Backbone as XML, in Angstrom:
<?xml version="1.0"?>
<chain id="A" units="angstrom">
  <residue number="1" name="MET">
    <atom name="N" x="83.673" y="103.385" z="107.883"/>
    <atom name="CA" x="84.829" y="102.622" z="107.655"/>
    <atom name="C" x="86.109" y="103.202" z="108.218"/>
  </residue>
  <residue number="2" name="THR">
    <atom name="N" x="86.860" y="102.651" z="108.878"/>
    <atom name="CA" x="87.977" y="103.123" z="109.591"/>
    <atom name="C" x="89.379" y="102.950" z="108.881"/>
  </residue>
  <residue number="3" name="SER">
    <atom name="N" x="89.443" y="102.128" z="108.021"/>
    <atom name="CA" x="90.760" y="101.882" z="107.450"/>
    <atom name="C" x="90.747" y="101.742" z="105.867"/>
  </residue>
  <residue number="4" name="MET">
    <atom name="N" x="91.695" y="102.415" z="105.369"/>
    <atom name="CA" x="92.010" y="102.276" z="103.828"/>
    <atom name="C" x="92.793" y="101.069" z="103.568"/>
  </residue>
  <residue number="5" name="THR">
    <atom name="N" x="92.625" y="100.320" z="102.647"/>
    <atom name="CA" x="93.375" y="99.219" z="102.246"/>
    <atom name="C" x="94.765" y="99.665" z="101.511"/>
  </residue>
  <residue number="6" name="ASP">
    <atom name="N" x="95.742" y="98.924" z="101.465"/>
    <atom name="CA" x="96.947" y="99.320" z="100.648"/>
    <atom name="C" x="96.763" y="99.798" z="99.373"/>
  </residue>
  <residue number="7" name="TYR">
    <atom name="N" x="95.779" y="98.892" z="98.678"/>
    <atom name="CA" x="95.368" y="99.273" z="97.274"/>
    <atom name="C" x="94.868" y="100.701" z="97.210"/>
  </residue>
  <residue number="8" name="THR">
    <atom name="N" x="94.015" y="101.087" z="98.196"/>
    <atom name="CA" x="93.398" y="102.450" z="98.170"/>
    <atom name="C" x="94.366" y="103.525" z="98.455"/>
  </residue>
  <residue number="9" name="LYS">
    <atom name="N" x="95.317" y="103.234" z="99.318"/>
    <atom name="CA" x="96.384" y="104.199" z="99.621"/>
    <atom name="C" x="97.210" y="104.466" z="98.411"/>
  </residue>
  <residue number="10" name="ASN">
    <atom name="N" x="97.644" y="103.390" z="97.716"/>
    <atom name="CA" x="98.304" y="103.597" z="96.395"/>
    <atom name="C" x="97.587" y="104.344" z="95.328"/>
  </residue>
  <residue number="11" name="LEU">
    <atom name="N" x="96.329" y="103.918" z="95.223"/>
    <atom name="CA" x="95.425" y="104.728" z="94.258"/>
    <atom name="C" x="95.317" y="106.213" z="94.612"/>
  </residue>
  <residue number="12" name="LEU">
    <atom name="N" x="95.291" y="106.572" z="95.869"/>
    <atom name="CA" x="95.096" y="107.897" z="96.212"/>
    <atom name="C" x="96.589" y="108.692" z="95.911"/>
  </residue>
  <residue number="13" name="GLY">
    <atom name="N" x="97.667" y="107.860" z="96.288"/>
    <atom name="CA" x="98.928" y="108.372" z="96.090"/>
    <atom name="C" x="99.213" y="108.757" z="94.624"/>
  </residue>
  <residue number="14" name="ARG">
    <atom name="N" x="98.770" y="107.933" z="93.785"/>
    <atom name="CA" x="98.973" y="108.206" z="92.301"/>
    <atom name="C" x="98.180" y="109.297" z="91.812"/>
  </residue>
  <residue number="15" name="SER">
    <atom name="N" x="96.922" y="109.394" z="92.306"/>
    <atom name="CA" x="96.048" y="110.487" z="92.007"/>
    <atom name="C" x="96.571" y="111.900" z="92.396"/>
  </residue>
  <residue number="16" name="VAL">
    <atom name="N" x="96.973" y="112.015" z="93.584"/>
    <atom name="CA" x="97.467" y="113.295" z="94.027"/>
    <atom name="C" x="98.781" y="113.821" z="93.325"/>
  </residue>
  <residue number="17" name="VAL">
    <atom name="N" x="99.526" y="112.855" z="92.756"/>
    <atom name="CA" x="100.794" y="113.289" z="91.857"/>
    <atom name="C" x="100.261" y="113.353" z="90.336"/>
  </residue>
  <residue number="18" name="GLY">
    <atom name="N" x="99.021" y="113.277" z="90.079"/>
    <atom name="CA" x="98.719" y="113.484" z="88.633"/>
    <atom name="C" x="98.786" y="112.349" z="87.865"/>
  </residue>
  <residue number="19" name="ARG">
    <atom name="N" x="98.821" y="111.125" z="88.376"/>
    <atom name="CA" x="98.959" y="110.022" z="87.454"/>
    <atom name="C" x="97.629" y="109.413" z="87.049"/>
  </residue>
  <residue number="20" name="ARG">
    <atom name="N" x="96.595" y="110.050" z="87.361"/>
    <atom name="CA" x="95.067" y="109.735" z="86.879"/>
    <atom name="C" x="94.968" y="108.279" z="86.896"/>
  </residue>
  <residue number="21" name="PRO">
    <atom name="N" x="94.838" y="107.579" z="88.075"/>
    <atom name="CA" x="94.525" y="106.096" z="87.982"/>
    <atom name="C" x="92.919" y="106.038" z="87.660"/>
  </residue>
  <residue number="22" name="ALA">
    <atom name="N" x="92.608" y="104.834" z="87.411"/>
    <atom name="CA" x="91.110" y="104.498" z="87.090"/>
    <atom name="C" x="90.495" y="104.358" z="88.414"/>
  </residue>
  <residue number="23" name="LEU">
    <atom name="N" x="89.562" y="105.215" z="88.525"/>
    <atom name="CA" x="88.687" y="104.982" z="89.909"/>
    <atom name="C" x="87.612" y="104.186" z="89.827"/>
  </residue>
  <residue number="24" name="PRO">
    <atom name="N" x="87.129" y="103.549" z="90.847"/>
    <atom name="CA" x="85.832" y="102.535" z="90.670"/>
    <atom name="C" x="84.702" y="103.322" z="90.284"/>
  </residue>
  <residue number="25" name="SER">
    <atom name="N" x="83.997" y="102.673" z="89.337"/>
    <atom name="CA" x="82.652" y="103.256" z="88.989"/>
    <atom name="C" x="81.602" y="102.756" z="89.788"/>
  </residue>
  <residue number="26" name="ALA">
    <atom name="N" x="81.676" y="101.679" z="90.480"/>
    <atom name="CA" x="80.729" y="101.065" z="91.420"/>
    <atom name="C" x="81.479" y="100.608" z="92.572"/>
  </residue>
  <residue number="27" name="VAL">
    <atom name="N" x="80.759" y="100.444" z="93.711"/>
    <atom name="CA" x="81.440" y="99.690" z="94.931"/>
    <atom name="C" x="80.291" y="98.696" z="95.398"/>
  </residue>
  <residue number="28" name="PHE">
    <atom name="N" x="80.918" y="97.715" z="96.233"/>
    <atom name="CA" x="80.159" y="96.628" z="96.721"/>
    <atom name="C" x="80.536" y="96.490" z="98.268"/>
  </residue>
  <residue number="29" name="ILE">
    <atom name="N" x="79.609" y="96.226" z="99.041"/>
    <atom name="CA" x="79.852" y="95.929" z="100.498"/>
    <atom name="C" x="80.040" y="94.435" z="100.673"/>
  </residue>
  <residue number="30" name="ALA">
    <atom name="N" x="81.023" y="94.083" z="101.515"/>
    <atom name="CA" x="81.255" y="92.612" z="101.856"/>
    <atom name="C" x="81.264" y="92.674" z="103.349"/>
  </residue>
  <residue number="31" name="LEU">
    <atom name="N" x="80.882" y="91.233" z="103.841"/>
    <atom name="CA" x="81.028" y="90.949" z="105.127"/>
    <atom name="C" x="81.989" y="89.846" z="105.322"/>
  </residue>
  <residue number="32" name="GLY">
    <atom name="N" x="82.580" y="89.725" z="106.503"/>
    <atom name="CA" x="83.665" y="88.747" z="106.665"/>
    <atom name="C" x="84.098" y="88.577" z="108.118"/>
  </residue>
  <residue number="33" name="THR">
    <atom name="N" x="84.966" y="87.688" z="108.285"/>
    <atom name="CA" x="85.418" y="87.396" z="109.647"/>
    <atom name="C" x="86.678" y="87.952" z="110.058"/>
  </residue>
  <residue number="34" name="GLY">
    <atom name="N" x="87.254" y="88.796" z="109.358"/>
    <atom name="CA" x="88.555" y="89.567" z="109.659"/>
    <atom name="C" x="88.799" y="90.813" z="108.644"/>
  </residue>
  <residue number="35" name="GLY">
    <atom name="N" x="89.992" y="91.322" z="108.770"/>
    <atom name="CA" x="90.326" y="92.366" z="108.010"/>
    <atom name="C" x="91.658" y="92.876" z="108.171"/>
  </residue>
  <residue number="36" name="SER">
    <atom name="N" x="92.268" y="93.545" z="107.043"/>
    <atom name="CA" x="93.656" y="94.029" z="107.243"/>
    <atom name="C" x="93.804" y="95.046" z="106.149"/>
  </residue>
  <residue number="37" name="ASP">
    <atom name="N" x="94.761" y="95.908" z="106.105"/>
    <atom name="CA" x="94.965" y="96.945" z="105.304"/>
    <atom name="C" x="95.435" y="96.280" z="103.954"/>
  </residue>
  <residue number="38" name="ALA">
    <atom name="N" x="96.146" y="95.216" z="103.996"/>
    <atom name="CA" x="96.627" y="94.467" z="102.775"/>
    <atom name="C" x="95.407" y="93.789" z="102.067"/>
  </residue>
  <residue number="39" name="SER">
    <atom name="N" x="94.544" y="93.097" z="102.687"/>
    <atom name="CA" x="93.485" y="92.441" z="102.070"/>
    <atom name="C" x="92.066" y="92.998" z="102.003"/>
  </residue>
  <residue number="40" name="GLY">
    <atom name="N" x="91.825" y="93.833" z="103.026"/>
    <atom name="CA" x="90.505" y="94.355" z="103.188"/>
    <atom name="C" x="89.795" y="93.345" z="104.006"/>
  </residue>
  <residue number="41" name="VAL">
    <atom name="N" x="88.525" y="93.031" z="103.704"/>
    <atom name="CA" x="87.803" y="92.064" z="104.552"/>
    <atom name="C" x="88.356" y="90.671" z="104.060"/>
  </residue>
  <residue number="42" name="SER">
    <atom name="N" x="88.444" y="89.848" z="105.134"/>
    <atom name="CA" x="88.774" y="88.466" z="104.797"/>
    <atom name="C" x="87.655" y="87.558" z="105.361"/>
  </residue>
  <residue number="43" name="GLY">
    <atom name="N" x="87.570" y="86.242" z="104.999"/>
    <atom name="CA" x="86.607" y="85.363" z="105.450"/>
    <atom name="C" x="85.185" y="85.667" z="105.193"/>
  </residue>
  <residue number="44" name="GLU">
    <atom name="N" x="85.115" y="85.977" z="103.799"/>
    <atom name="CA" x="83.580" y="86.241" z="103.438"/>
    <atom name="C" x="83.063" y="84.836" z="103.393"/>
  </residue>
  <residue number="45" name="PRO">
    <atom name="N" x="81.826" y="84.801" z="103.805"/>
    <atom name="CA" x="81.040" y="83.416" z="103.836"/>
    <atom name="C" x="80.974" y="82.784" z="102.335"/>
  </residue>
  <residue number="46" name="SER">
    <atom name="N" x="80.905" y="81.719" z="102.325"/>
    <atom name="CA" x="80.683" y="80.763" z="100.848"/>
    <atom name="C" x="79.694" y="79.750" z="101.166"/>
  </residue>
  <residue number="47" name="GLY">
    <atom name="N" x="78.934" y="79.441" z="100.241"/>
    <atom name="CA" x="78.031" y="78.242" z="100.419"/>
    <atom name="C" x="76.741" y="78.644" z="101.237"/>
  </residue>
  <residue number="48" name="THR">
    <atom name="N" x="76.513" y="79.983" z="101.470"/>
    <atom name="CA" x="75.450" y="80.360" z="102.466"/>
    <atom name="C" x="74.353" y="81.193" z="101.707"/>
  </residue>
  <residue number="49" name="GLY">
    <atom name="N" x="74.468" y="81.282" z="100.414"/>
    <atom name="CA" x="73.649" y="82.346" z="99.543"/>
    <atom name="C" x="74.118" y="83.697" z="99.718"/>
  </residue>
  <residue number="50" name="TYR">
    <atom name="N" x="75.251" y="84.040" z="100.372"/>
    <atom name="CA" x="75.917" y="85.249" z="100.439"/>
    <atom name="C" x="76.370" y="85.803" z="98.995"/>
  </residue>
  <residue number="51" name="ALA">
    <atom name="N" x="76.277" y="86.992" z="98.999"/>
    <atom name="CA" x="76.943" y="87.833" z="97.803"/>
    <atom name="C" x="77.233" y="89.359" z="98.240"/>
  </residue>
  <residue number="52" name="ARG">
    <atom name="N" x="78.285" y="89.821" z="97.883"/>
    <atom name="CA" x="78.403" y="91.303" z="98.043"/>
    <atom name="C" x="77.258" y="92.068" z="97.461"/>
  </residue>
  <residue number="53" name="GLN">
    <atom name="N" x="77.063" y="93.219" z="98.187"/>
    <atom name="CA" x="75.866" y="94.013" z="97.705"/>
    <atom name="C" x="76.358" y="95.459" z="97.164"/>
  </residue>
  <residue number="54" name="ALA">
    <atom name="N" x="75.762" y="95.813" z="96.038"/>
    <atom name="CA" x="75.998" y="97.168" z="95.442"/>
    <atom name="C" x="75.493" y="98.264" z="96.546"/>
  </residue>
  <residue number="55" name="VAL">
    <atom name="N" x="76.343" y="99.233" z="96.571"/>
    <atom name="CA" x="75.874" y="100.293" z="97.524"/>
    <atom name="C" x="76.272" y="101.774" z="96.709"/>
  </residue>
  <residue number="56" name="THR">
    <atom name="N" x="75.604" y="102.671" z="96.955"/>
    <atom name="CA" x="75.564" y="104.007" z="96.477"/>
    <atom name="C" x="75.692" y="105.032" z="97.634"/>
  </residue>
  <residue number="57" name="PHE">
    <atom name="N" x="76.791" y="105.796" z="97.483"/>
    <atom name="CA" x="77.051" y="106.872" z="98.675"/>
    <atom name="C" x="76.736" y="108.144" z="98.292"/>
  </residue>
  <residue number="58" name="PHE">
    <atom name="N" x="76.496" y="108.974" z="99.249"/>
    <atom name="CA" x="76.121" y="110.404" z="98.943"/>
    <atom name="C" x="76.643" y="111.315" z="99.916"/>
  </residue>
  <residue number="59" name="GLY">
    <atom name="N" x="77.164" y="112.516" z="99.801"/>
    <atom name="CA" x="77.617" y="113.509" z="100.679"/>
    <atom name="C" x="78.711" y="114.492" z="100.245"/>
  </residue>
  <residue number="60" name="THR">
    <atom name="N" x="78.878" y="115.450" z="101.044"/>
    <atom name="CA" x="79.884" y="116.304" z="100.707"/>
    <atom name="C" x="81.014" y="116.229" z="101.892"/>
  </residue>
  <residue number="61" name="GLY">
    <atom name="N" x="82.084" y="115.597" z="101.677"/>
    <atom name="CA" x="83.054" y="115.325" z="102.755"/>
    <atom name="C" x="82.658" y="113.939" z="103.197"/>
  </residue>
  <residue number="62" name="LEU">
    <atom name="N" x="82.003" y="113.741" z="104.432"/>
    <atom name="CA" x="81.506" y="112.543" z="104.930"/>
    <atom name="C" x="80.409" y="112.042" z="103.915"/>
  </residue>
  <residue number="63" name="GLN">
    <atom name="N" x="80.703" y="110.548" z="103.584"/>
    <atom name="CA" x="79.818" y="109.984" z="102.660"/>
    <atom name="C" x="79.013" y="109.005" z="103.467"/>
  </residue>
  <residue number="64" name="TYR">
    <atom name="N" x="77.624" y="108.821" z="102.981"/>
    <atom name="CA" x="76.588" y="108.087" z="103.664"/>
    <atom name="C" x="76.193" y="107.003" z="102.564"/>
  </residue>
  <residue number="65" name="ASN">
    <atom name="N" x="75.666" y="105.887" z="103.026"/>
    <atom name="CA" x="74.897" y="105.032" z="102.108"/>
    <atom name="C" x="73.567" y="105.593" z="101.956"/>
  </residue>
  <residue number="66" name="ILE">
    <atom name="N" x="72.988" y="105.687" z="100.720"/>
    <atom name="CA" x="71.656" y="106.273" z="100.535"/>
    <atom name="C" x="70.515" y="105.394" z="100.597"/>
  </residue>
  <residue number="67" name="SER">
    <atom name="N" x="70.827" y="103.951" z="100.595"/>
    <atom name="CA" x="69.766" y="102.985" z="100.671"/>
    <atom name="C" x="70.176" y="101.861" z="101.628"/>
  </residue>
  <residue number="68" name="GLN">
    <atom name="N" x="69.259" y="101.235" z="102.053"/>
    <atom name="CA" x="69.531" y="100.010" z="102.920"/>
    <atom name="C" x="70.303" y="99.001" z="102.108"/>
  </residue>
  <residue number="69" name="VAL">
    <atom name="N" x="71.314" y="98.212" z="102.739"/>
    <atom name="CA" x="72.105" y="97.173" z="102.218"/>
    <atom name="C" x="71.503" y="96.036" z="102.858"/>
  </residue>
  <residue number="70" name="ARG">
    <atom name="N" x="71.098" y="95.042" z="102.180"/>
    <atom name="CA" x="70.631" y="93.596" z="102.653"/>
    <atom name="C" x="71.257" y="92.509" z="102.199"/>
  </residue>
  <residue number="71" name="PHE">
    <atom name="N" x="71.934" y="91.720" z="103.056"/>
    <atom name="CA" x="72.563" y="90.377" z="102.856"/>
    <atom name="C" x="71.483" y="89.232" z="103.282"/>
  </residue>
  <residue number="72" name="THR">
    <atom name="N" x="71.321" y="88.362" z="102.382"/>
    <atom name="CA" x="70.338" y="87.142" z="102.708"/>
    <atom name="C" x="71.088" y="85.983" z="102.603"/>
  </residue>
  <residue number="73" name="PHE">
    <atom name="N" x="71.058" y="85.201" z="103.722"/>
    <atom name="CA" x="71.711" y="83.915" z="103.862"/>
    <atom name="C" x="70.704" y="82.731" z="103.878"/>
  </residue>
  <residue number="74" name="THR">
    <atom name="N" x="71.108" y="81.722" z="103.068"/>
    <atom name="CA" x="70.121" y="80.655" z="103.036"/>
    <atom name="C" x="70.662" y="79.511" z="103.884"/>
  </residue>
  <residue number="75" name="SER">
    <atom name="N" x="71.860" y="79.667" z="104.409"/>
    <atom name="CA" x="72.293" y="78.711" z="105.560"/>
    <atom name="C" x="73.022" y="79.701" z="106.404"/>
  </residue>
  <residue number="76" name="ALA">
    <atom name="N" x="73.368" y="79.083" z="107.603"/>
    <atom name="CA" x="73.935" y="79.866" z="108.768"/>
    <atom name="C" x="75.439" y="80.241" z="108.417"/>
  </residue>
  <residue number="77" name="PRO">
    <atom name="N" x="75.872" y="81.566" z="108.318"/>
    <atom name="CA" x="77.176" y="81.875" z="108.145"/>
    <atom name="C" x="78.127" y="81.910" z="109.346"/>
  </residue>
  <residue number="78" name="GLY">
    <atom name="N" x="77.465" y="81.831" z="110.519"/>
    <atom name="CA" x="78.288" y="81.918" z="111.729"/>
    <atom name="C" x="78.425" y="83.280" z="112.197"/>
  </residue>
  <residue number="79" name="THR">
    <atom name="N" x="79.641" y="83.783" z="112.773"/>
    <atom name="CA" x="79.818" y="85.060" z="113.296"/>
    <atom name="C" x="80.609" y="85.940" z="112.241"/>
  </residue>
  <residue number="80" name="LEU">
    <atom name="N" x="79.964" y="87.025" z="111.923"/>
    <atom name="CA" x="80.631" y="88.035" z="110.949"/>
    <atom name="C" x="81.187" y="89.156" z="111.766"/>
  </residue>
  <residue number="81" name="THR">
    <atom name="N" x="82.355" y="89.452" z="111.696"/>
    <atom name="CA" x="82.912" y="90.559" z="112.522"/>
    <atom name="C" x="83.290" y="91.899" z="111.762"/>
  </residue>
  <residue number="82" name="HIS">
    <atom name="N" x="83.443" y="91.805" z="110.367"/>
    <atom name="CA" x="84.085" y="93.002" z="109.603"/>
    <atom name="C" x="83.190" y="93.329" z="108.460"/>
  </residue>
  <residue number="83" name="ILE">
    <atom name="N" x="83.459" y="94.457" z="108.066"/>
    <atom name="CA" x="82.814" y="94.985" z="106.712"/>
    <atom name="C" x="83.686" y="95.676" z="105.945"/>
  </residue>
  <residue number="84" name="GLY">
    <atom name="N" x="83.546" y="95.508" z="104.647"/>
    <atom name="CA" x="84.557" y="96.128" z="103.721"/>
    <atom name="C" x="83.825" y="96.545" z="102.367"/>
  </residue>
  <residue number="85" name="VAL">
    <atom name="N" x="84.507" y="97.436" z="101.723"/>
    <atom name="CA" x="84.105" y="97.964" z="100.319"/>
    <atom name="C" x="85.060" y="97.450" z="99.248"/>
  </residue>
  <residue number="86" name="PHE">
    <atom name="N" x="84.655" y="96.804" z="98.058"/>
    <atom name="CA" x="85.423" y="96.370" z="97.074"/>
    <atom name="C" x="84.862" y="97.112" z="95.876"/>
  </residue>
  <residue number="87" name="ASP">
    <atom name="N" x="85.630" y="97.029" z="94.640"/>
    <atom name="CA" x="85.358" y="97.608" z="93.486"/>
    <atom name="C" x="84.689" y="96.603" z="92.485"/>
  </residue>
  <residue number="88" name="ALA">
    <atom name="N" x="84.366" y="95.411" z="92.915"/>
    <atom name="CA" x="83.719" y="94.559" z="91.993"/>
    <atom name="C" x="82.874" y="93.421" z="92.929"/>
  </residue>
  <residue number="89" name="LEU">
    <atom name="N" x="81.892" y="92.875" z="92.068"/>
    <atom name="CA" x="80.921" y="92.068" z="92.867"/>
    <atom name="C" x="81.559" y="90.794" z="93.485"/>
  </residue>
  <residue number="90" name="THR">
    <atom name="N" x="82.572" y="90.312" z="92.681"/>
    <atom name="CA" x="83.410" y="89.236" z="93.036"/>
    <atom name="C" x="84.900" y="89.536" z="92.687"/>
  </residue>
  <residue number="91" name="ALA">
    <atom name="N" x="85.896" y="88.934" z="93.381"/>
    <atom name="CA" x="87.177" y="89.225" z="93.263"/>
    <atom name="C" x="87.484" y="90.764" z="93.494"/>
  </residue>
  <residue number="92" name="GLY">
    <atom name="N" x="88.127" y="91.316" z="92.483"/>
    <atom name="CA" x="88.243" y="92.823" z="92.515"/>
    <atom name="C" x="89.271" y="93.378" z="93.458"/>
  </residue>
  <residue number="93" name="ASN">
    <atom name="N" x="89.274" y="94.556" z="93.742"/>
    <atom name="CA" x="90.199" y="95.193" z="94.560"/>
    <atom name="C" x="89.558" y="95.556" z="95.878"/>
  </residue>
  <residue number="94" name="PRO">
    <atom name="N" x="90.168" y="95.405" z="97.088"/>
    <atom name="CA" x="89.591" y="95.883" z="98.303"/>
    <atom name="C" x="90.016" y="97.366" z="98.387"/>
  </residue>
  <residue number="95" name="LEU">
    <atom name="N" x="88.983" y="98.007" z="98.932"/>
    <atom name="CA" x="89.187" y="99.548" z="99.089"/>
    <atom name="C" x="89.126" y="99.970" z="100.468"/>
  </residue>
  <residue number="96" name="LEU">
    <atom name="N" x="88.240" y="99.565" z="101.302"/>
    <atom name="CA" x="88.035" y="99.910" z="102.689"/>
    <atom name="C" x="87.566" y="98.709" z="103.623"/>
  </residue>
  <residue number="97" name="TRP">
    <atom name="N" x="88.079" y="98.899" z="104.865"/>
    <atom name="CA" x="87.471" y="97.785" z="105.784"/>
    <atom name="C" x="87.380" y="98.329" z="107.124"/>
  </residue>
  <residue number="98" name="ALA">
    <atom name="N" x="86.601" y="97.758" z="108.101"/>
    <atom name="CA" x="86.531" y="98.072" z="109.498"/>
    <atom name="C" x="85.937" y="97.027" z="110.230"/>
  </residue>
  <residue number="99" name="PRO">
    <atom name="N" x="86.154" y="96.942" z="111.501"/>
    <atom name="CA" x="85.379" y="95.851" z="112.301"/>
    <atom name="C" x="83.875" y="96.409" z="112.423"/>
  </residue>
  <residue number="100" name="LEU">
    <atom name="N" x="82.982" y="95.533" z="112.449"/>
    <atom name="CA" x="81.491" y="95.796" z="112.690"/>
    <atom name="C" x="81.461" y="96.463" z="114.139"/>
  </residue>
  <residue number="101" name="ALA">
    <atom name="N" x="80.664" y="97.482" z="114.426"/>
    <atom name="CA" x="80.580" y="97.950" z="115.801"/>
    <atom name="C" x="80.063" y="96.826" z="116.770"/>
  </residue>
  <residue number="102" name="THR">
    <atom name="N" x="79.191" y="95.997" z="116.139"/>
    <atom name="CA" x="78.717" y="94.846" z="116.968"/>
    <atom name="C" x="78.692" y="93.585" z="116.096"/>
  </residue>
  <residue number="103" name="PRO">
    <atom name="N" x="79.442" y="92.534" z="116.254"/>
    <atom name="CA" x="79.430" y="91.302" z="115.434"/>
    <atom name="C" x="78.150" y="90.773" z="115.264"/>
  </residue>
  <residue number="104" name="VAL">
    <atom name="N" x="77.886" y="89.944" z="114.164"/>
    <atom name="CA" x="76.540" y="89.623" z="113.906"/>
    <atom name="C" x="76.721" y="87.988" z="113.796"/>
  </residue>
  <residue number="105" name="THR">
    <atom name="N" x="75.854" y="87.258" z="114.672"/>
    <atom name="CA" x="76.026" y="85.840" z="114.545"/>
    <atom name="C" x="74.702" y="85.405" z="114.120"/>
  </residue>
  <residue number="106" name="LEU">
    <atom name="N" x="74.692" y="84.469" z="113.031"/>
    <atom name="CA" x="73.521" y="83.874" z="112.536"/>
    <atom name="C" x="73.856" y="82.397" z="112.605"/>
  </residue>
  <residue number="107" name="THR">
    <atom name="N" x="72.954" y="81.687" z="113.291"/>
    <atom name="CA" x="73.242" y="80.206" z="113.500"/>
    <atom name="C" x="71.924" y="79.512" z="112.710"/>
  </residue>
  <residue number="108" name="VAL">
    <atom name="N" x="71.254" y="80.231" z="111.973"/>
    <atom name="CA" x="70.374" y="79.718" z="111.116"/>
    <atom name="C" x="70.194" y="80.665" z="109.867"/>
  </residue>
  <residue number="109" name="PRO">
    <atom name="N" x="69.569" y="80.271" z="108.816"/>
    <atom name="CA" x="69.296" y="81.028" z="107.754"/>
    <atom name="C" x="68.757" y="82.476" z="108.109"/>
  </residue>
  <residue number="110" name="GLY">
    <atom name="N" x="69.116" y="83.731" z="107.500"/>
    <atom name="CA" x="68.608" y="84.808" z="108.016"/>
    <atom name="C" x="69.036" y="85.997" z="107.055"/>
  </residue>
  <residue number="111" name="ILE">
    <atom name="N" x="68.665" y="87.208" z="107.591"/>
    <atom name="CA" x="69.208" y="88.575" z="106.830"/>
    <atom name="C" x="69.836" y="89.460" z="107.695"/>
  </residue>
  <residue number="112" name="VAL">
    <atom name="N" x="70.852" y="90.128" z="107.167"/>
    <atom name="CA" x="71.597" y="91.189" z="107.841"/>
    <atom name="C" x="71.286" y="92.498" z="107.139"/>
  </residue>
  <residue number="113" name="ASN">
    <atom name="N" x="70.769" y="93.397" z="107.771"/>
    <atom name="CA" x="70.390" y="94.556" z="107.112"/>
    <atom name="C" x="71.335" y="95.787" z="107.583"/>
  </residue>
  <residue number="114" name="ILE">
    <atom name="N" x="71.745" y="96.546" z="106.773"/>
    <atom name="CA" x="72.512" y="97.723" z="107.173"/>
    <atom name="C" x="71.741" y="99.004" z="106.654"/>
  </residue>
  <residue number="115" name="PRO">
    <atom name="N" x="71.222" y="99.750" z="107.678"/>
    <atom name="CA" x="70.261" y="100.904" z="107.518"/>
    <atom name="C" x="70.890" y="101.869" z="106.714"/>
  </residue>
  <residue number="116" name="VAL">
    <atom name="N" x="69.918" y="102.753" z="106.002"/>
    <atom name="CA" x="70.301" y="104.025" z="105.399"/>
    <atom name="C" x="71.221" y="104.998" z="106.391"/>
  </residue>
  <residue number="117" name="ASN">
    <atom name="N" x="72.161" y="105.569" z="105.832"/>
    <atom name="CA" x="72.986" y="106.476" z="106.430"/>
    <atom name="C" x="73.947" y="105.801" z="107.670"/>
  </residue>
  <residue number="118" name="SER">
    <atom name="N" x="74.072" y="104.543" z="107.764"/>
    <atom name="CA" x="74.801" y="104.007" z="108.835"/>
    <atom name="C" x="76.208" y="103.565" z="108.426"/>
  </residue>
  <residue number="119" name="LEU">
    <atom name="N" x="76.517" y="103.561" z="107.046"/>
    <atom name="CA" x="77.806" y="103.395" z="106.675"/>
    <atom name="C" x="78.342" y="104.656" z="106.348"/>
  </residue>
  <residue number="120" name="ASN">
    <atom name="N" x="79.493" y="105.103" z="107.002"/>
    <atom name="CA" x="80.129" y="106.443" z="106.725"/>
    <atom name="C" x="81.591" y="106.284" z="106.340"/>
  </residue>
  <residue number="121" name="VAL">
    <atom name="N" x="81.865" y="106.967" z="105.376"/>
    <atom name="CA" x="83.202" y="107.110" z="104.809"/>
    <atom name="C" x="83.789" y="108.579" z="104.712"/>
  </residue>
  <residue number="122" name="VAL">
    <atom name="N" x="84.970" y="108.634" z="105.419"/>
    <atom name="CA" x="85.643" y="109.972" z="105.369"/>
    <atom name="C" x="87.149" y="109.782" z="105.420"/>
  </residue>
  <residue number="123" name="GLY">
    <atom name="N" x="87.874" y="110.565" z="104.670"/>
    <atom name="CA" x="89.370" y="110.457" z="104.683"/>
    <atom name="C" x="89.852" y="110.604" z="105.911"/>
  </residue>
  <residue number="124" name="ASP">
    <atom name="N" x="90.995" y="109.961" z="106.294"/>
    <atom name="CA" x="91.525" y="110.032" z="107.548"/>
    <atom name="C" x="92.288" y="111.342" z="107.814"/>
  </residue>
</chain>
């Protein structure tokens, strides 16, 4: 992930000055058609069987996903260009976002897999 959202920047800012904000207890991966520091991922598919997927990270410093992340689409979502991390399965707060290394285009129902160790998170 290349960019922290404004929400995450504020969360970390409060943390380093001892304000002890509530940190996420779980995180969920999202796909979409855009992204920004303000909103995280935007343009999440709807009506396609899509749902954010829970993910667990591991590491010291650089964090890696420890299991495959699998998105199943019951109808074509079109072209997906961005990936993000949220603190909830639906709605919630955007934490991180990045453009996909290679956009994914599905013109029919299908599956998007993110392999183990391919999502990397490190502080800038």
